[in-house]
Short mmCIF file of C-alpha atoms and ligand atoms in Angstrom, two decimals:
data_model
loop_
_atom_site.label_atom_id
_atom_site.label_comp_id
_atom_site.label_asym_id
_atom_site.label_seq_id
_atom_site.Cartn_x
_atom_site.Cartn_y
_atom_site.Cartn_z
CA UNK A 615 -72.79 69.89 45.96
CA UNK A 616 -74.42 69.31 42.05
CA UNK A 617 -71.27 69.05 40.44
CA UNK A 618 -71.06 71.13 37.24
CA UNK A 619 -68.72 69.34 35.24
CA UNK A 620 -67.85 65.44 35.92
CA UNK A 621 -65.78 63.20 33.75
CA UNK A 622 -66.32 59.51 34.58
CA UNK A 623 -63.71 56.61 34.50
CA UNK A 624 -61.37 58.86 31.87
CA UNK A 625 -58.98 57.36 29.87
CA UNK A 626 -56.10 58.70 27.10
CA UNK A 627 -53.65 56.90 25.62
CA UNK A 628 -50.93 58.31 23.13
CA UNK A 629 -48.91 55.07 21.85
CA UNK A 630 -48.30 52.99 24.23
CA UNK A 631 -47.97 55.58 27.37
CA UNK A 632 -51.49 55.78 29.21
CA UNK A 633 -51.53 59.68 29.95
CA UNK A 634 -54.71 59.74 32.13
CA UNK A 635 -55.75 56.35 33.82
CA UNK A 636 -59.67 55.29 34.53
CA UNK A 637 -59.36 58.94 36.22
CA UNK A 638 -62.69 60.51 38.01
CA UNK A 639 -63.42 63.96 39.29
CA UNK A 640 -66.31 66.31 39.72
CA UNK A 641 -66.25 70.26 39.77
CA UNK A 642 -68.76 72.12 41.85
CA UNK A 643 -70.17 75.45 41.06
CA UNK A 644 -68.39 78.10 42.73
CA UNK A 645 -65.46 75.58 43.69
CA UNK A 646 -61.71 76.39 43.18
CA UNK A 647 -60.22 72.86 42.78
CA UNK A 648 -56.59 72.35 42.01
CA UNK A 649 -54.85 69.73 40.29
CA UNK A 650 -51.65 69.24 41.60
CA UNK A 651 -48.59 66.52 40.27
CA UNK A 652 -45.28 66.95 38.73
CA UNK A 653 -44.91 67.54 35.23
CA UNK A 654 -45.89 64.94 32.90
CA UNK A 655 -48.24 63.53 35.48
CA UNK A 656 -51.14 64.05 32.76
CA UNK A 657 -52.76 67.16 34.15
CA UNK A 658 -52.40 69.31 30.89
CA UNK A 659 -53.95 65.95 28.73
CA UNK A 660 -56.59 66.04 31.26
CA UNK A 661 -57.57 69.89 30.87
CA UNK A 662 -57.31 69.42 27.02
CA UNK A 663 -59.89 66.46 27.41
CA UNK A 664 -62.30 68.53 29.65
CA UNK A 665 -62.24 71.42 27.57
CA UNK A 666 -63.14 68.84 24.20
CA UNK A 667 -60.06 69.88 22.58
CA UNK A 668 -59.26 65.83 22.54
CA UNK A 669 -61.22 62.68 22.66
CA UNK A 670 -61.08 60.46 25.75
CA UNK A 671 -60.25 56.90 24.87
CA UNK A 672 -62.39 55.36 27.35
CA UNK A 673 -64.78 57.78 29.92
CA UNK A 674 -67.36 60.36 29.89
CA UNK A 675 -67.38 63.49 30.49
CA UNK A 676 -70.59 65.25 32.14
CA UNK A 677 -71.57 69.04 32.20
CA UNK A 678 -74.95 69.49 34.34
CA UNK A 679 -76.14 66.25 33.53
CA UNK A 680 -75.49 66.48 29.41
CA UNK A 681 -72.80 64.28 28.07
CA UNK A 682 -70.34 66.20 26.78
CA UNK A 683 -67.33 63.16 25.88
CA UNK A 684 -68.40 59.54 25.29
CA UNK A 685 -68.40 56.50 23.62
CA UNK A 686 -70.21 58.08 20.82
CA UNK A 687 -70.56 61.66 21.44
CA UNK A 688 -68.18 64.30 21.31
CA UNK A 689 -69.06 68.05 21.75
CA UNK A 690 -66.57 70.13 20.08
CA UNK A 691 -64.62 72.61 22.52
CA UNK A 692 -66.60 75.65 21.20
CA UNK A 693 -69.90 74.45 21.58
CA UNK A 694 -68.97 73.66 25.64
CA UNK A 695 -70.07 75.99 28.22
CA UNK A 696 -66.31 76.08 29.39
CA UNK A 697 -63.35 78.93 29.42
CA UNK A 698 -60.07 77.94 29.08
CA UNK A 699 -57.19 80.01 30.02
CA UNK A 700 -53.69 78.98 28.87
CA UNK A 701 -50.35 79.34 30.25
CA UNK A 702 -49.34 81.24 27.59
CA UNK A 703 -52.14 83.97 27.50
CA UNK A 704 -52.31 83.74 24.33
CA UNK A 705 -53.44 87.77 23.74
CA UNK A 706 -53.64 89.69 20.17
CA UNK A 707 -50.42 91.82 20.13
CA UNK A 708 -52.36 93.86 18.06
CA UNK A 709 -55.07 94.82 19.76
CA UNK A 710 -55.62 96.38 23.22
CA UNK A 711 -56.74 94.30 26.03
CA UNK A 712 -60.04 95.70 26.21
CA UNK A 713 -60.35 94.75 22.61
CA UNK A 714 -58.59 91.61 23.38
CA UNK A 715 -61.49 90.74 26.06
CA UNK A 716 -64.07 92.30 23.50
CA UNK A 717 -62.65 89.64 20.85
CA UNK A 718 -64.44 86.65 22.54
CA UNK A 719 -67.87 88.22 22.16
CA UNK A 720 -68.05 88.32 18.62
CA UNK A 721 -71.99 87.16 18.88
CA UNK A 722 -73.04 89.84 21.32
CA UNK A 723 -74.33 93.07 19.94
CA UNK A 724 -71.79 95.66 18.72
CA UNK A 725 -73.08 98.49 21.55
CA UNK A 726 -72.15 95.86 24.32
CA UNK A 727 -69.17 94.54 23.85
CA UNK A 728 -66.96 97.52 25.08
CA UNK A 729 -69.27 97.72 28.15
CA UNK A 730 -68.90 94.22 29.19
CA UNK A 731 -65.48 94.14 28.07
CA UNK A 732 -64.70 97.00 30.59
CA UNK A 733 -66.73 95.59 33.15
CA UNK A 734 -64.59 91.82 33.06
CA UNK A 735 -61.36 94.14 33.49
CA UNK A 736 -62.55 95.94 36.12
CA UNK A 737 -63.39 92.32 37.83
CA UNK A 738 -59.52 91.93 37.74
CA UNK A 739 -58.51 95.14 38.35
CA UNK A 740 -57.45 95.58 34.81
CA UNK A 741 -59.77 98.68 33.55
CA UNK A 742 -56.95 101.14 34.16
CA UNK A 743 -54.86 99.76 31.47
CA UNK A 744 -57.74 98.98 29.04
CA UNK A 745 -56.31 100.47 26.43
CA UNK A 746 -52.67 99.27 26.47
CA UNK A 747 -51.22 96.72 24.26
CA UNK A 748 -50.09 93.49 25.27
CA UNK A 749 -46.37 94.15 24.62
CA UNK A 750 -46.76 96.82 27.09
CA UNK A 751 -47.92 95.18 29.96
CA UNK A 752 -46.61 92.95 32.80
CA UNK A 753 -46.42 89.22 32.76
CA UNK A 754 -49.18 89.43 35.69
CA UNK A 755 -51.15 91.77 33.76
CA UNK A 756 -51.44 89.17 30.93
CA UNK A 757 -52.56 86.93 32.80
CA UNK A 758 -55.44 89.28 34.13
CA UNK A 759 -56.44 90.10 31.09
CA UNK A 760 -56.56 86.57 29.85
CA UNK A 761 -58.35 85.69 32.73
CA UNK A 762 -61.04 89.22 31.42
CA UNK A 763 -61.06 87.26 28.10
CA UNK A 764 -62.64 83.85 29.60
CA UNK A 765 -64.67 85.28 31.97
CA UNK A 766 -66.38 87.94 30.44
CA UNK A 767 -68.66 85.49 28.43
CA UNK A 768 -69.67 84.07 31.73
CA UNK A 769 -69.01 80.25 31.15
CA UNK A 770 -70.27 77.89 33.62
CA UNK A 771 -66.73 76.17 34.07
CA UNK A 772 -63.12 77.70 33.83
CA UNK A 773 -59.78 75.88 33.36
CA UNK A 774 -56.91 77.43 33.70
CA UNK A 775 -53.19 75.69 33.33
CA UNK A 776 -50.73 76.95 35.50
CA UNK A 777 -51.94 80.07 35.78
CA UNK A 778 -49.06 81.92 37.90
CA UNK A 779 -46.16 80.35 36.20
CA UNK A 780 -43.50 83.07 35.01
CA UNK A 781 -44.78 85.03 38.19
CA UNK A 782 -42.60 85.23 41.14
CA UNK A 783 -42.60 86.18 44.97
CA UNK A 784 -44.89 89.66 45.91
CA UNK A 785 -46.40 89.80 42.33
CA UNK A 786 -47.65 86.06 42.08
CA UNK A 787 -49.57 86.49 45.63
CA UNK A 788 -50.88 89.49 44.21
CA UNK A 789 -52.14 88.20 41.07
CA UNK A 790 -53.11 84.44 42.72
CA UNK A 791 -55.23 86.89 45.27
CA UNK A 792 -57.01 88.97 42.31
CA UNK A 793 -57.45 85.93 40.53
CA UNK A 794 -59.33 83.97 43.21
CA UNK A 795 -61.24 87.04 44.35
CA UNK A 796 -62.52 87.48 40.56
CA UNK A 797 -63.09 83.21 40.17
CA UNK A 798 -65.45 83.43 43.27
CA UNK A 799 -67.36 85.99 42.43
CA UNK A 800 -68.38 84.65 38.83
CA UNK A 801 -69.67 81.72 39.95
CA UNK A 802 -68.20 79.25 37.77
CA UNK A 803 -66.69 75.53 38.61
CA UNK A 804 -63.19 76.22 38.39
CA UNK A 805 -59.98 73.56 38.05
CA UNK A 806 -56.82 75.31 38.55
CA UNK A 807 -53.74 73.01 36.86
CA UNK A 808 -50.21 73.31 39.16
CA UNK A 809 -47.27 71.57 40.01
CA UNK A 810 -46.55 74.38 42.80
CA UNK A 811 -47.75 73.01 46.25
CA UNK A 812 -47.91 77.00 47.46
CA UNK A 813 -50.29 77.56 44.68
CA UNK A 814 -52.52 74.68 44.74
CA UNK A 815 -52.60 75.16 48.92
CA UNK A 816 -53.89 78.79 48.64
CA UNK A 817 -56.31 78.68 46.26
CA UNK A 818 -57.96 75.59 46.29
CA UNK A 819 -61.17 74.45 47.76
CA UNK A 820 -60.82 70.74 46.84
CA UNK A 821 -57.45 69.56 46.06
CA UNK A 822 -56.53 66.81 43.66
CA UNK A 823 -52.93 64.98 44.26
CA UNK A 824 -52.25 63.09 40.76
CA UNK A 825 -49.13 61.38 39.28
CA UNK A 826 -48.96 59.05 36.56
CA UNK A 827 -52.15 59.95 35.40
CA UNK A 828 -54.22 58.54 38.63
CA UNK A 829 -55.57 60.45 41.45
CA UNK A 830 -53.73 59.30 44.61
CA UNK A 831 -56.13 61.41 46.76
CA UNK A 832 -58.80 64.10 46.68
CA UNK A 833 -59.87 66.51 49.62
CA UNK A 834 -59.77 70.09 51.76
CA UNK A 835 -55.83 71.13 51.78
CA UNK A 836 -55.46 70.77 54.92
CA UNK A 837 -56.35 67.51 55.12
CA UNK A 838 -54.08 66.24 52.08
CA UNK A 839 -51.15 68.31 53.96
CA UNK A 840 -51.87 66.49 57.69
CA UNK A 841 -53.55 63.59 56.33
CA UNK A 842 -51.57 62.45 53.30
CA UNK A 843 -52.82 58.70 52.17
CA UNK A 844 -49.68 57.96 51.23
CA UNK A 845 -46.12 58.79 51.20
CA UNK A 846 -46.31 59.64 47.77
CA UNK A 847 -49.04 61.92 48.52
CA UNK A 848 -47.41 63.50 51.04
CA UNK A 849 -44.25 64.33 49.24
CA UNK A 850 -46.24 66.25 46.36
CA UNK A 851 -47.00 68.97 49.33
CA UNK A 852 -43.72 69.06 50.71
CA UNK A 853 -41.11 67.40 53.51
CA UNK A 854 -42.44 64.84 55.66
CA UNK A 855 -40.77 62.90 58.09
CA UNK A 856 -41.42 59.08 57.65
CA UNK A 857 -41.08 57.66 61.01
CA UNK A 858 -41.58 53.92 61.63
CA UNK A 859 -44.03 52.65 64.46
CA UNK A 860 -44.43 50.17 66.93
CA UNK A 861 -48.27 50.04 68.71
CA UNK A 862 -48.28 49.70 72.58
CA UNK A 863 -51.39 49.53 72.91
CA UNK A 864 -53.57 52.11 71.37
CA UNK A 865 -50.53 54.45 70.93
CA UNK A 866 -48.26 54.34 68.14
CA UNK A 867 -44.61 54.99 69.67
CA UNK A 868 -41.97 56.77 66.92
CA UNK A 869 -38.30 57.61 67.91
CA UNK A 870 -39.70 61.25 68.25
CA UNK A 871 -42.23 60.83 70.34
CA UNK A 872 -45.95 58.52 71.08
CA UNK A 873 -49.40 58.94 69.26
CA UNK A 874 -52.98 57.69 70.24
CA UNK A 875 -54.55 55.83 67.46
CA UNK A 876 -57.09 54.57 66.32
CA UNK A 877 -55.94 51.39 63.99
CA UNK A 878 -52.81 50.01 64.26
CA UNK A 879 -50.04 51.53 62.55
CA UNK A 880 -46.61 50.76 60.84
CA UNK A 881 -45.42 54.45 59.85
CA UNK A 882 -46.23 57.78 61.24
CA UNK A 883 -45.84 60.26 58.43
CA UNK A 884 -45.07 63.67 60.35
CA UNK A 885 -45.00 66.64 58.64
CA UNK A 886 -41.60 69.24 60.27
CA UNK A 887 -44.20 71.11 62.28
CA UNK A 888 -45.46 68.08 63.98
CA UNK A 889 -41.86 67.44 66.07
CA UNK A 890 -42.58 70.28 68.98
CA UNK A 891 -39.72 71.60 70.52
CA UNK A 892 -40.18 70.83 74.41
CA UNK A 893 -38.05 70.32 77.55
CA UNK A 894 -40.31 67.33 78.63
CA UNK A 895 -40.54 65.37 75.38
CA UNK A 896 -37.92 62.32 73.82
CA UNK A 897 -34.54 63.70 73.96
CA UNK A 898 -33.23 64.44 69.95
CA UNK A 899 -29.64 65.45 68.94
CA UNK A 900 -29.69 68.15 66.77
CA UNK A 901 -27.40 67.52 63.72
CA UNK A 902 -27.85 70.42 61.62
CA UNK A 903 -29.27 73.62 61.16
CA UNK A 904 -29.93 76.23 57.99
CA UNK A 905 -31.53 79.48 57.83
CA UNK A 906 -34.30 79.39 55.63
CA UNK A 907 -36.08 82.43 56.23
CA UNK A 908 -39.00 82.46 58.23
CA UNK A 909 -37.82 79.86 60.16
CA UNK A 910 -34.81 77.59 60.77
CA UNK A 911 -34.98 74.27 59.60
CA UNK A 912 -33.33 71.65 62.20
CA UNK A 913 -32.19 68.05 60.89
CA UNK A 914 -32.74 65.99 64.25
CA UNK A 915 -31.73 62.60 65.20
CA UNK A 916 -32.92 59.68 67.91
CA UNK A 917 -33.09 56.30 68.47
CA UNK A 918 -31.28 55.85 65.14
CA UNK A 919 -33.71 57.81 63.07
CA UNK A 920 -33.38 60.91 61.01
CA UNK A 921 -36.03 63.80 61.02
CA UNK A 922 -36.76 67.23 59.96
CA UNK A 923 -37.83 69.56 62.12
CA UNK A 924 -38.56 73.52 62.33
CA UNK A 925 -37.47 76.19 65.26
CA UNK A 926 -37.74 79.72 65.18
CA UNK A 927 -35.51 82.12 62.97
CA UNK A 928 -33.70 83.75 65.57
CA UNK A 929 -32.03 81.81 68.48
CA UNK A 930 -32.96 78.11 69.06
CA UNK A 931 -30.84 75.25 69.16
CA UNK A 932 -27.12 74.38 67.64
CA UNK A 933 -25.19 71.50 66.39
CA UNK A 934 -24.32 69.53 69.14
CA UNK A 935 -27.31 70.28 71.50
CA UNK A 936 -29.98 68.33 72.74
CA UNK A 937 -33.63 68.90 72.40
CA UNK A 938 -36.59 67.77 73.82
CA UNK A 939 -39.47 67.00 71.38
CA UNK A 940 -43.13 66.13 71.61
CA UNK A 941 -45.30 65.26 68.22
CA UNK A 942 -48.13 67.55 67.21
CA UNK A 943 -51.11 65.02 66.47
CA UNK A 944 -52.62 67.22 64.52
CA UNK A 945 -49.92 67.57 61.81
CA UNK A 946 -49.53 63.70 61.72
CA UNK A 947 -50.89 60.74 60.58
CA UNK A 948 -50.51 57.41 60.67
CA UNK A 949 -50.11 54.67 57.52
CA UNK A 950 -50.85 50.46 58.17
P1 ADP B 306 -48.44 67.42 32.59
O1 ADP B 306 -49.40 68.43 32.09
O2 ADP B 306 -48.80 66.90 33.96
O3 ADP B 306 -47.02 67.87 32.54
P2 ADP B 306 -49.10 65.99 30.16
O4 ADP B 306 -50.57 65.82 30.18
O5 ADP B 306 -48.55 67.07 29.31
O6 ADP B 306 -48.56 66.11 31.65
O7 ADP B 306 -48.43 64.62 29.68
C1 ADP B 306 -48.73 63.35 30.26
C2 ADP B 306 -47.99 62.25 29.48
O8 ADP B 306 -48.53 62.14 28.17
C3 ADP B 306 -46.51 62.53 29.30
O9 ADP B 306 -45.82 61.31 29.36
C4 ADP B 306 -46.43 63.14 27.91
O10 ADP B 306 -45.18 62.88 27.32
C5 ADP B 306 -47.55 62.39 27.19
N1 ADP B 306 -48.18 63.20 26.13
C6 ADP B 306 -48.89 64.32 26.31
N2 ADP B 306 -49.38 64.81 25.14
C7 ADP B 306 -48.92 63.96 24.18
C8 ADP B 306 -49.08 63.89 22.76
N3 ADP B 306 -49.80 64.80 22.08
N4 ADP B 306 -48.48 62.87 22.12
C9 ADP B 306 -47.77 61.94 22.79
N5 ADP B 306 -47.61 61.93 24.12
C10 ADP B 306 -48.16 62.92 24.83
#
């Protein structure tokens, strides 16, 4: 992958609190990457620093090869080949959103803006409403046409900041789905700011785990969810079950059940889906259960350790009972 965007060894202080630390990422054409850390981890700071709209400290910052942020240069956010789409959408109330989307391409000839204009909507389903206000339209329908207004001047890199806040349940999947589809087909290296796990799960390609202004680890989301580096890591994409280890030979024995693997180990870090309900597995006490939905989650208990597990909505095991359970290796993974 030629990454489109890089930014080298970043650094940005305010004061004395170091926002984004010797931080290093790349963004590949046609990539969805996510950025995902609790609030105040530094992921807005970062965005800001991509986009120009602030000098990095220390770092550069690389679009195809062109220095964009350095020791000495610093391309003003305008002049960069880069969309940014804010939380707040940020439309004219006073204009429609085609003329909202029209607004950004105040250097293309007169006779094309409508036409392109009308052709980003349509990209994100939008070109039915083309000539309503702002005020008149949906928290997800903002967003859409925000999302018109960047891309219809076809930049080479978009950055969005949490792009689905305000937007709950059936209406966030919906607009998180339009969203992606219309990302993917423009072509563009896209970073995607969250602090929702959900979000940053569905939509990313390449997932970035950050807190306190460092990347604790960078890969496919499946393999941050299974194979956390940390338990830090881990936690930023939900429970996990920290179970401690003791090698006999090359497995790695838990109170909820044996691994193979490959190094020794001191920890198992087991995601709830890993402990498998099954009648031939290490005997558990089940201590709790709640509802939650989908599925039930069970709080288990052996060999004087505490885990989380999951069983299905309907029926399954009670307070009091005993279950077998076997690990899943594929939803664990083991820590020195
Ligand atoms: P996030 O987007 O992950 O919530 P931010 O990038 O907004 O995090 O903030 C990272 C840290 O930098 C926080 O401690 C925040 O208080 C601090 N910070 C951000 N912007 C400024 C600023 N303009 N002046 C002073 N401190 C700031």
């Amino acid at each position: 992958m030629t990454p489109r965007l890089e930014a080298r060894r970043l650094v940005r202080r305010y004061g004395n609190i170091t926002a984004v630390k010797d931080l290093s990422l790349s963004l590949g054409a046609g990539q969805v990457t996510c950025l995902l850390g609790p609030s105040g981890c530094g992921k807005s700071t970062l965005l800001r620093l991509l986009a120009g709209l602030e000098r990095p400290d220390a770092g550069l910052i690389v679009a195809d090869g062109v220095t964009l942020s350095g020791q000495e240069v610093h391309s003003p956010a305008e002049s960069r080949d880069i969309g940014l789409v804010f939380q707040d959408h940020a439309l004219f109330p006073h204009l429609s959103a085609l003329d909202n989307v029209a607004f950004g391409l105040a250097d293309v000839p007169k006779p094309h803006r409508r036409p392109r204009a009308l052709a980003a909507l349509e990209q994100v389903q939008m070109s039915h409403r083309a000539h309503a206000s702002p005020g008149s339209l949906s928290g997800g329908e903002r967003q859409r046409v925000a999302l018109a207004r960047t891309l219809v001047r076809g930049p080479a890199v978009v950055l969005m900041d949490e792009p689905f806040s305000g937007l709950d349940g059936a209406l966030r999947t919906e607009v998180r789905a339009v969203t992606l589809e219309a990302l993917k087909r423009s072509g563009a290296a896209v970073l995607i700011v969250t602090h929702d796990p959900q979000d940053a799960l569905m939509t990313a390609d390449t997932l970035i785990l950050m807190r306190e202004g460092e990347i604790l680890q960078t890969g496919a989301p499946q393999d941050c969810y299974f194979r956390p580096r940390s338990v830090v890591a881990a936690r930023l994409l939900g429970d996990v079950n920290v179970l401690t280890a003791r090698m006999a030979g090359s497995s790695a024995v838990t109170a909820f059940g044996s691994l193979a693997v490959d190094r020794p180990v001191s920890q198992i870090l087991a995601r709830p889906e890993a402990l498998v309900l099954s009648g031939d597995g290490v005997q558990a006490l089940v201590v709790e259960r709640r509802f939650a939905g989908s599925r039930t989650q069970l709080v288990l208990t052996s060999g004087g350790e505490i885990a989380t597990g999951y069983a299905p909505p309907v029926g399954g095991p009670s307070p009091g009972d005993r279950v077998g359970v076997v690990l899943d290796p594929a939803a664990c993974t083991g820590l020195d």
